[in-house]
Amino acid sequence: MYRTHNCGELNSAHIGKTVTLSGWVQKNRDKGSVIWIDLRDRYGITQLIFDEARTSETLMALAKTFGREFVIQATGKVIERSSKNPYLSTGDIELLVTDMRCLNSSKTPPFTIEDETDGGDTLRMQYRYLDIRRNPIKSNLIFRHRIAQLVRNYLSEQNFIEVETPVLIKSTPEGARDFVVPSRMNPGQFYALPQSPQTFKQLLMVGGMDRYFQIVKCFRDEDLRADRQPEFTQIDCEMAFVEQDDILETFEGLTRHLIASVTGNQLGAFPRMTYHEAMRRFGNDKPDIRFGMEFGELNEVSKHKDFQVFNSSELVIGIAVPKANDLTRKDLDQLTDWVKRPQIGASGLVYVRCLEGGSFKSSVDKFFDQEDLKNWAKITGASEGDIIFVLSGNTDKVRTQMSALRMEMAERLGLRDPKVFAPLWVIDFPLLEWDEESNRYHAMHHPFTAPKPEQMNLLQSNPSEVNANAYDLVLNGNEIGGGSIRIHDKATQSQMFDLLGFTPEEAKSQFGFLMNAFEFGAPPHGGIAFGLDRLVAILGGQETIREFIAFPKNNTGRDIMIDAPSVIHKAQLDELYLDLQPLE
Ligand code: ASP
C-alpha cells in the first residue's frame, strides 16, 4: 500500500498512530543532526522529521539524498511538533519516519513549485505538469471541476439530459473559420470541428429530447485575441416549448445558483437591458455595471456654442468619473494621449473639473460658461470632486471610445472588484448587421436565430430594423453566455438564408438536413451557451482563462509542451489526398 493517509489530513487527533504517506519533496532542510522534509501531495504538506537520536543512520543518509520533487514513500509515527505552524492544516504534528523509500527521483525543476514561482509563462507552459503541482493552478482546476459539477447537478435536477454530439461534422457558420479534418476514407472531402453543436442541439429538440445540455469542447479558427483559445469549452443548452422568458429564467437560476455556491450571496432578479439601451448608456453590448459612469448625451447642451469640434460631431458624450478631481494636469495629458492612441482613436479629450462650492474649471472654458458646464454635470450626474470627461464624433465610434475610457478609469480607480458579481441580461439584439467588406448582411448571433414575431413583416422591407429574440448574459463586463429563440419552420429559415446571401442550392447543400427536419414536426425551441472557461475564471475572481485550463494553448494557438501543430510525414499526407481538386 502506497499510503494510508494523504499529506493534508493528519492532525493532533492522529498523534501516536503509525501511518504511511507518499508524495513529492517540497523542501529538504538538512541541519546535520536533524533533517526536515516537507512532503507534498494534492491535499497538502506534512513535515517529516529525522534526527540522530531517534532515526537510524541508514535512514538519515537516505533522507539526505532526496532533492526537490523526488517522489518518496515514508512510514512513521505521528508526533506532536515542538514548534507548531498555525498556517498549515497539518501544522500541529510531524511524522517521525521509521521506514522510507524513493519511488522516483527528479531532476531539479526548471522553476520553483511555489505559489509565487520564478517561472515565466513559456517555461510554465512547457512544463505544465510541474505548473499543475503549484497551488494556484491546482486549486483553479479543482474549482473548475466544482463549477462543472454544480452545473451538471443543477441542470440534471431540472430535467436536462446531457447528450454528446459528434466532433467530426460539417461546417456550421457561426462567424468564425472552421478547423477542418481531411477524411482518408472519402478522398478530397473534409470534416469540420464544431464551432458549437448548434444544429445538433436543434435536431435533438426535433427528436423530442426537450431539455438538453452538454459540457462540450468547441473549436474556432480565429485570429487569437488576448486570452482566447482555439479550443474552448461551452455549457451548451437547448429547450423545447419555450419562449425567451423561460430560457432567461432557467439560466438566471443556474447562474444565481453558481454565484451563491461560490460566494454565499443570493442575488436577486438580474436586470435586463435592450441592446440599444446598453449601447446608449454604456457604449457596449456587455456593460460592466458594478460601477456607474453612465454616458450622458450632451448634444443639446454642447452644440452651437462656437466649439467647432462638437458642432461637427454626430454625438457628444460625457461621463462623470467619481472623485477624480485630484488627477493632475500631467495625468490628464497622459489620459489625452491614451485616448488618442490608434487602439482607441479619439481626436482629443475634453475635461471639466467639478470644484468644491459648485463651480467648474474646464479645458474648454473659452467656449462654455459655468451655466453650460452645470448642465453637463446635471446630465452626467457629476458631483463636487468629480471630473467629467467628454468625447465627441461619429456615434458608433465615440461610444466605443468612451466605453474604453470608462473601463480604463474604473480599472485605475479600483472599481472593478472581482469579489462583486453584477450580472445582467442584454436582450433584443438586432437580427442582422451589415458587413461593408462582403457587402451583405450577416447574422448578428447566427442564422438560426428567430426574428421578433411582431417584426416578421419587416424582414423583406427593412431587414436592418428587425430585432432578434436573442440575448446575452453579461457578468462584470464579460459576455458569459449567449443564445436565442430559433427559427423552427422551413419557410422562415429559407427566407433567412436568402437574406444572408445564400442561393437556394447553397442553403440546401449546407443546411438541407435541418430544413428537412423542420418539416417533420419541429417544436418551438431556443437555447443558450455559456463559455465555461471564462465563467470559471470570473467566478474564481480572475480574468485569465488560461489559468483555469489544464493544458492551454499560447496566443499563437500552439501547445508548446507537445509542440503542436506540427508538420507530418509525406506518407501521411499522401493518404489524405490533399491534392484533389477543391471547390471554387
Ligand atoms: N451556438 C451559440 C454559440 O455558440 C449559442 C446558442 O445560440 O445557443 O454562441
PDB file of C-alpha atoms in Angstrom, residues 194-386:
ATOM      1  CA  PRO A 194     -17.780  22.082 -34.402  1.00  0.00           C
ATOM      2  CA  GLN A 195     -17.726  25.773 -33.591  1.00  0.00           C
ATOM      3  CA  SER A 196     -20.666  24.748 -31.424  1.00  0.00           C
ATOM      4  CA  PRO A 197     -23.155  21.861 -31.506  1.00  0.00           C
ATOM      5  CA  GLN A 198     -25.804  24.341 -32.692  1.00  0.00           C
ATOM      6  CA  THR A 199     -27.582  22.339 -35.385  1.00  0.00           C
ATOM      7  CA  PHE A 200     -27.331  19.078 -33.444  1.00  0.00           C
ATOM      8  CA  LYS A 201     -28.941  20.503 -30.361  1.00  0.00           C
ATOM      9  CA  GLN A 202     -31.759  21.832 -32.504  1.00  0.00           C
ATOM     10  CA  LEU A 203     -32.164  18.388 -34.050  1.00  0.00           C
ATOM     11  CA  LEU A 204     -32.316  16.934 -30.532  1.00  0.00           C
ATOM     12  CA  MET A 205     -35.313  19.192 -29.954  1.00  0.00           C
ATOM     13  CA  VAL A 206     -36.902  17.846 -33.140  1.00  0.00           C
ATOM     14  CA  GLY A 207     -36.045  14.426 -31.684  1.00  0.00           C
ATOM     15  CA  GLY A 208     -38.188  15.266 -28.673  1.00  0.00           C
ATOM     16  CA  MET A 209     -35.332  15.475 -26.126  1.00  0.00           C
ATOM     17  CA  ASP A 210     -36.942  18.654 -24.816  1.00  0.00           C
ATOM     18  CA  ARG A 211     -34.158  19.743 -22.424  1.00  0.00           C
ATOM     19  CA  TYR A 212     -30.550  19.146 -23.456  1.00  0.00           C
ATOM     20  CA  PHE A 213     -27.190  20.252 -22.162  1.00  0.00           C
ATOM     21  CA  GLN A 214     -23.615  19.304 -22.805  1.00  0.00           C
ATOM     22  CA  ILE A 215     -20.308  20.463 -21.405  1.00  0.00           C
ATOM     23  CA  VAL A 216     -18.517  20.366 -24.692  1.00  0.00           C
ATOM     24  CA  LYS A 217     -15.338  21.355 -26.490  1.00  0.00           C
ATOM     25  CA  CYS A 218     -15.821  23.762 -29.394  1.00  0.00           C
ATOM     26  CA  PHE A 219     -13.283  24.923 -31.943  1.00  0.00           C
ATOM     27  CA  ARG A 220     -12.888  28.245 -33.731  1.00  0.00           C
ATOM     28  CA  ASP A 221     -10.011  29.082 -36.002  1.00  0.00           C
ATOM     29  CA  GLU A 222      -9.934  32.781 -35.238  1.00  0.00           C
ATOM     30  CA  ASP A 223      -7.009  35.123 -35.106  1.00  0.00           C
ATOM     31  CA  LEU A 224      -6.350  34.857 -31.444  1.00  0.00           C
ATOM     32  CA  ARG A 225      -7.150  37.943 -29.497  1.00  0.00           C
ATOM     33  CA  ALA A 226      -5.779  38.203 -25.996  1.00  0.00           C
ATOM     34  CA  ASP A 227      -6.932  35.373 -23.797  1.00  0.00           C
ATOM     35  CA  ARG A 228      -8.862  33.393 -26.400  1.00  0.00           C
ATOM     36  CA  GLN A 229      -8.280  29.714 -27.025  1.00  0.00           C
ATOM     37  CA  PRO A 230      -8.798  27.951 -30.379  1.00  0.00           C
ATOM     38  CA  GLU A 231     -10.488  25.153 -28.449  1.00  0.00           C
ATOM     39  CA  PHE A 232     -12.702  26.115 -25.572  1.00  0.00           C
ATOM     40  CA  THR A 233     -15.495  24.634 -23.520  1.00  0.00           C
ATOM     41  CA  GLN A 234     -19.158  25.570 -23.631  1.00  0.00           C
ATOM     42  CA  ILE A 235     -22.050  24.693 -21.408  1.00  0.00           C
ATOM     43  CA  ASP A 236     -24.370  24.208 -24.343  1.00  0.00           C
ATOM     44  CA  CYS A 237     -28.118  24.088 -23.687  1.00  0.00           C
ATOM     45  CA  GLU A 238     -31.376  23.874 -25.588  1.00  0.00           C
ATOM     46  CA  MET A 239     -35.034  23.679 -24.569  1.00  0.00           C
ATOM     47  CA  ALA A 240     -38.231  22.968 -26.487  1.00  0.00           C
ATOM     48  CA  PHE A 241     -41.659  24.572 -25.970  1.00  0.00           C
ATOM     49  CA  VAL A 242     -40.146  27.711 -24.512  1.00  0.00           C
ATOM     50  CA  GLU A 243     -40.246  31.428 -25.020  1.00  0.00           C
ATOM     51  CA  GLN A 244     -37.422  33.828 -24.315  1.00  0.00           C
ATOM     52  CA  ASP A 245     -38.580  34.402 -20.733  1.00  0.00           C
ATOM     53  CA  ASP A 246     -38.493  30.693 -19.931  1.00  0.00           C
ATOM     54  CA  ILE A 247     -34.884  30.499 -21.027  1.00  0.00           C
ATOM     55  CA  LEU A 248     -33.824  33.642 -19.198  1.00  0.00           C
ATOM     56  CA  GLU A 249     -35.439  32.394 -16.008  1.00  0.00           C
ATOM     57  CA  THR A 250     -33.935  28.912 -16.230  1.00  0.00           C
ATOM     58  CA  PHE A 251     -30.389  30.114 -16.812  1.00  0.00           C
ATOM     59  CA  GLU A 252     -30.661  33.007 -14.438  1.00  0.00           C
ATOM     60  CA  GLY A 253     -31.473  30.301 -11.902  1.00  0.00           C
ATOM     61  CA  LEU A 254     -28.350  28.374 -12.841  1.00  0.00           C
ATOM     62  CA  THR A 255     -26.131  31.463 -12.678  1.00  0.00           C
ATOM     63  CA  ARG A 256     -27.614  32.537  -9.352  1.00  0.00           C
ATOM     64  CA  HIS A 257     -27.001  29.049  -8.004  1.00  0.00           C
ATOM     65  CA  LEU A 258     -23.349  29.143  -9.109  1.00  0.00           C
ATOM     66  CA  ILE A 259     -22.749  32.591  -7.624  1.00  0.00           C
ATOM     67  CA  ALA A 260     -24.461  31.574  -4.380  1.00  0.00           C
ATOM     68  CA  SER A 261     -22.365  28.411  -4.170  1.00  0.00           C
ATOM     69  CA  VAL A 262     -19.150  30.351  -4.691  1.00  0.00           C
ATOM     70  CA  THR A 263     -19.860  33.468  -2.621  1.00  0.00           C
ATOM     71  CA  GLY A 264     -22.718  32.517  -0.336  1.00  0.00           C
ATOM     72  CA  ASN A 265     -24.664  35.518  -1.696  1.00  0.00           C
ATOM     73  CA  GLN A 266     -28.153  35.072  -3.115  1.00  0.00           C
ATOM     74  CA  LEU A 267     -28.566  37.598  -5.898  1.00  0.00           C
ATOM     75  CA  GLY A 268     -31.972  38.988  -6.767  1.00  0.00           C
ATOM     76  CA  ALA A 269     -33.509  39.127 -10.242  1.00  0.00           C
ATOM     77  CA  PHE A 270     -30.945  40.047 -12.891  1.00  0.00           C
ATOM     78  CA  PRO A 271     -31.533  43.377 -14.599  1.00  0.00           C
ATOM     79  CA  ARG A 272     -32.464  43.290 -18.278  1.00  0.00           C
ATOM     80  CA  MET A 273     -31.445  45.888 -20.784  1.00  0.00           C
ATOM     81  CA  THR A 274     -32.020  46.074 -24.511  1.00  0.00           C
ATOM     82  CA  TYR A 275     -29.042  46.119 -26.809  1.00  0.00           C
ATOM     83  CA  HIS A 276     -29.844  49.682 -27.872  1.00  0.00           C
ATOM     84  CA  GLU A 277     -30.092  50.850 -24.284  1.00  0.00           C
ATOM     85  CA  ALA A 278     -26.766  49.205 -23.424  1.00  0.00           C
ATOM     86  CA  MET A 279     -25.118  50.936 -26.355  1.00  0.00           C
ATOM     87  CA  ARG A 280     -26.646  54.285 -25.412  1.00  0.00           C
ATOM     88  CA  ARG A 281     -25.853  54.114 -21.694  1.00  0.00           C
ATOM     89  CA  PHE A 282     -22.520  52.268 -21.786  1.00  0.00           C
ATOM     90  CA  GLY A 283     -21.375  52.206 -25.430  1.00  0.00           C
ATOM     91  CA  ASN A 284     -21.009  48.485 -25.143  1.00  0.00           C
ATOM     92  CA  ASP A 285     -23.193  45.390 -25.504  1.00  0.00           C
ATOM     93  CA  LYS A 286     -21.559  43.833 -22.439  1.00  0.00           C
ATOM     94  CA  PRO A 287     -21.505  46.648 -19.930  1.00  0.00           C
ATOM     95  CA  ASP A 288     -19.836  46.275 -16.583  1.00  0.00           C
ATOM     96  CA  ILE A 289     -22.495  47.570 -14.200  1.00  0.00           C
ATOM     97  CA  ARG A 290     -20.510  47.179 -10.981  1.00  0.00           C
ATOM     98  CA  PHE A 291     -19.945  50.936 -11.151  1.00  0.00           C
ATOM     99  CA  GLY A 292     -21.684  53.995 -12.623  1.00  0.00           C
ATOM    100  CA  MET A 293     -20.085  56.444 -15.038  1.00  0.00           C
ATOM    101  CA  GLU A 294     -23.051  56.098 -17.355  1.00  0.00           C
ATOM    102  CA  PHE A 295     -22.943  58.079 -20.564  1.00  0.00           C
ATOM    103  CA  GLY A 296     -24.633  61.454 -20.610  1.00  0.00           C
ATOM    104  CA  GLU A 297     -25.528  62.615 -24.116  1.00  0.00           C
ATOM    105  CA  LEU A 298     -24.573  66.278 -24.333  1.00  0.00           C
ATOM    106  CA  ASN A 299     -25.610  67.224 -27.889  1.00  0.00           C
ATOM    107  CA  GLU A 300     -28.414  69.514 -26.705  1.00  0.00           C
ATOM    108  CA  VAL A 301     -26.231  71.430 -24.279  1.00  0.00           C
ATOM    109  CA  SER A 302     -22.923  71.459 -26.065  1.00  0.00           C
ATOM    110  CA  LYS A 303     -23.596  72.195 -29.692  1.00  0.00           C
ATOM    111  CA  HIS A 304     -23.822  75.611 -31.380  1.00  0.00           C
ATOM    112  CA  LYS A 305     -21.551  77.301 -28.870  1.00  0.00           C
ATOM    113  CA  ASP A 306     -18.692  78.122 -31.255  1.00  0.00           C
ATOM    114  CA  PHE A 307     -16.811  74.963 -30.347  1.00  0.00           C
ATOM    115  CA  GLN A 308     -16.449  73.541 -33.848  1.00  0.00           C
ATOM    116  CA  VAL A 309     -15.270  70.118 -32.682  1.00  0.00           C
ATOM    117  CA  PHE A 310     -18.641  69.474 -31.038  1.00  0.00           C
ATOM    118  CA  ASN A 311     -20.655  71.264 -33.690  1.00  0.00           C
ATOM    119  CA  SER A 312     -19.325  68.982 -36.375  1.00  0.00           C
ATOM    120  CA  SER A 313     -19.810  65.815 -34.306  1.00  0.00           C
ATOM    121  CA  GLU A 314     -22.721  63.427 -34.560  1.00  0.00           C
ATOM    122  CA  LEU A 315     -22.628  62.691 -30.840  1.00  0.00           C
ATOM    123  CA  VAL A 316     -21.116  64.339 -27.768  1.00  0.00           C
ATOM    124  CA  ILE A 317     -20.889  62.131 -24.672  1.00  0.00           C
ATOM    125  CA  GLY A 318     -19.756  62.845 -21.147  1.00  0.00           C
ATOM    126  CA  ILE A 319     -19.076  60.617 -18.145  1.00  0.00           C
ATOM    127  CA  ALA A 320     -18.611  61.692 -14.544  1.00  0.00           C
ATOM    128  CA  VAL A 321     -15.567  59.998 -13.079  1.00  0.00           C
ATOM    129  CA  PRO A 322     -16.110  59.862  -9.329  1.00  0.00           C
ATOM    130  CA  LYS A 323     -13.622  61.625  -7.046  1.00  0.00           C
ATOM    131  CA  ALA A 324     -11.194  62.074  -9.892  1.00  0.00           C
ATOM    132  CA  ASN A 325     -10.578  65.768  -9.457  1.00  0.00           C
ATOM    133  CA  ASP A 326      -7.258  65.057  -7.842  1.00  0.00           C
ATOM    134  CA  LEU A 327      -5.918  63.988 -11.239  1.00  0.00           C
ATOM    135  CA  THR A 328      -3.067  66.343 -12.045  1.00  0.00           C
ATOM    136  CA  ARG A 329      -2.564  68.214 -15.278  1.00  0.00           C
ATOM    137  CA  LYS A 330       0.067  65.629 -16.123  1.00  0.00           C
ATOM    138  CA  ASP A 331      -2.387  62.753 -15.507  1.00  0.00           C
ATOM    139  CA  LEU A 332      -4.883  64.455 -17.804  1.00  0.00           C
ATOM    140  CA  ASP A 333      -2.293  64.941 -20.547  1.00  0.00           C
ATOM    141  CA  GLN A 334      -1.382  61.315 -20.215  1.00  0.00           C
ATOM    142  CA  LEU A 335      -5.059  60.283 -20.455  1.00  0.00           C
ATOM    143  CA  THR A 336      -5.464  62.503 -23.505  1.00  0.00           C
ATOM    144  CA  ASP A 337      -2.584  60.654 -25.138  1.00  0.00           C
ATOM    145  CA  TRP A 338      -4.201  57.386 -24.049  1.00  0.00           C
ATOM    146  CA  VAL A 339      -7.496  58.121 -25.846  1.00  0.00           C
ATOM    147  CA  LYS A 340      -5.603  59.342 -28.900  1.00  0.00           C
ATOM    148  CA  ARG A 341      -3.677  56.085 -29.313  1.00  0.00           C
ATOM    149  CA  PRO A 342      -4.662  54.283 -32.527  1.00  0.00           C
ATOM    150  CA  GLN A 343      -6.264  51.460 -30.482  1.00  0.00           C
ATOM    151  CA  ILE A 344      -8.798  53.976 -29.116  1.00  0.00           C
ATOM    152  CA  GLY A 345      -8.649  56.582 -31.867  1.00  0.00           C
ATOM    153  CA  ALA A 346     -10.283  59.629 -30.225  1.00  0.00           C
ATOM    154  CA  SER A 347      -9.258  63.034 -31.557  1.00  0.00           C
ATOM    155  CA  GLY A 348      -8.946  64.604 -28.124  1.00  0.00           C
ATOM    156  CA  LEU A 349     -10.292  64.678 -24.588  1.00  0.00           C
ATOM    157  CA  VAL A 350     -12.294  67.492 -23.061  1.00  0.00           C
ATOM    158  CA  TYR A 351     -12.451  67.600 -19.265  1.00  0.00           C
ATOM    159  CA  VAL A 352     -14.364  69.530 -16.642  1.00  0.00           C
ATOM    160  CA  ARG A 353     -13.263  69.678 -13.029  1.00  0.00           C
ATOM    161  CA  CYS A 354     -16.227  69.890 -10.649  1.00  0.00           C
ATOM    162  CA  LEU A 355     -14.845  72.067  -7.880  1.00  0.00           C
ATOM    163  CA  GLU A 356     -15.871  72.429  -4.242  1.00  0.00           C
ATOM    164  CA  GLY A 357     -18.614  75.021  -3.929  1.00  0.00           C
ATOM    165  CA  GLY A 358     -20.254  74.110  -7.211  1.00  0.00           C
ATOM    166  CA  SER A 359     -18.067  75.857  -9.750  1.00  0.00           C
ATOM    167  CA  PHE A 360     -16.322  74.305 -12.742  1.00  0.00           C
ATOM    168  CA  LYS A 361     -12.980  74.539 -14.460  1.00  0.00           C
ATOM    169  CA  SER A 362     -12.751  73.014 -17.893  1.00  0.00           C
ATOM    170  CA  SER A 363     -10.382  72.640 -20.809  1.00  0.00           C
ATOM    171  CA  VAL A 364     -12.954  74.446 -22.961  1.00  0.00           C
ATOM    172  CA  ASP A 365     -13.671  77.451 -20.706  1.00  0.00           C
ATOM    173  CA  LYS A 366     -13.226  79.697 -23.737  1.00  0.00           C
ATOM    174  CA  PHE A 367     -16.382  78.288 -25.307  1.00  0.00           C
ATOM    175  CA  PHE A 368     -18.611  77.252 -22.404  1.00  0.00           C
ATOM    176  CA  ASP A 369     -19.699  79.226 -19.360  1.00  0.00           C
ATOM    177  CA  GLN A 370     -20.491  77.978 -15.860  1.00  0.00           C
ATOM    178  CA  GLU A 371     -24.167  77.549 -16.738  1.00  0.00           C
ATOM    179  CA  ASP A 372     -23.280  75.265 -19.682  1.00  0.00           C
ATOM    180  CA  LEU A 373     -20.953  73.191 -17.553  1.00  0.00           C
ATOM    181  CA  LYS A 374     -23.572  72.937 -14.841  1.00  0.00           C
ATOM    182  CA  ASN A 375     -25.870  71.368 -17.415  1.00  0.00           C
ATOM    183  CA  TRP A 376     -23.194  68.883 -18.362  1.00  0.00           C
ATOM    184  CA  ALA A 377     -22.772  67.983 -14.700  1.00  0.00           C
ATOM    185  CA  LYS A 378     -26.517  67.517 -14.374  1.00  0.00           C
ATOM    186  CA  ILE A 379     -26.747  65.234 -17.387  1.00  0.00           C
ATOM    187  CA  THR A 380     -23.721  63.131 -16.476  1.00  0.00           C
ATOM    188  CA  GLY A 381     -24.680  63.045 -12.784  1.00  0.00           C
ATOM    189  CA  ALA A 382     -21.389  64.634 -11.693  1.00  0.00           C
ATOM    190  CA  SER A 383     -20.955  65.989  -8.185  1.00  0.00           C
ATOM    191  CA  GLU A 384     -18.279  68.061  -6.491  1.00  0.00           C
ATOM    192  CA  GLY A 385     -14.888  66.404  -6.667  1.00  0.00           C
ATOM    193  CA  ASP A 386     -15.674  64.522  -9.865  1.00  0.00           C
TER     194      ASP A 386
END
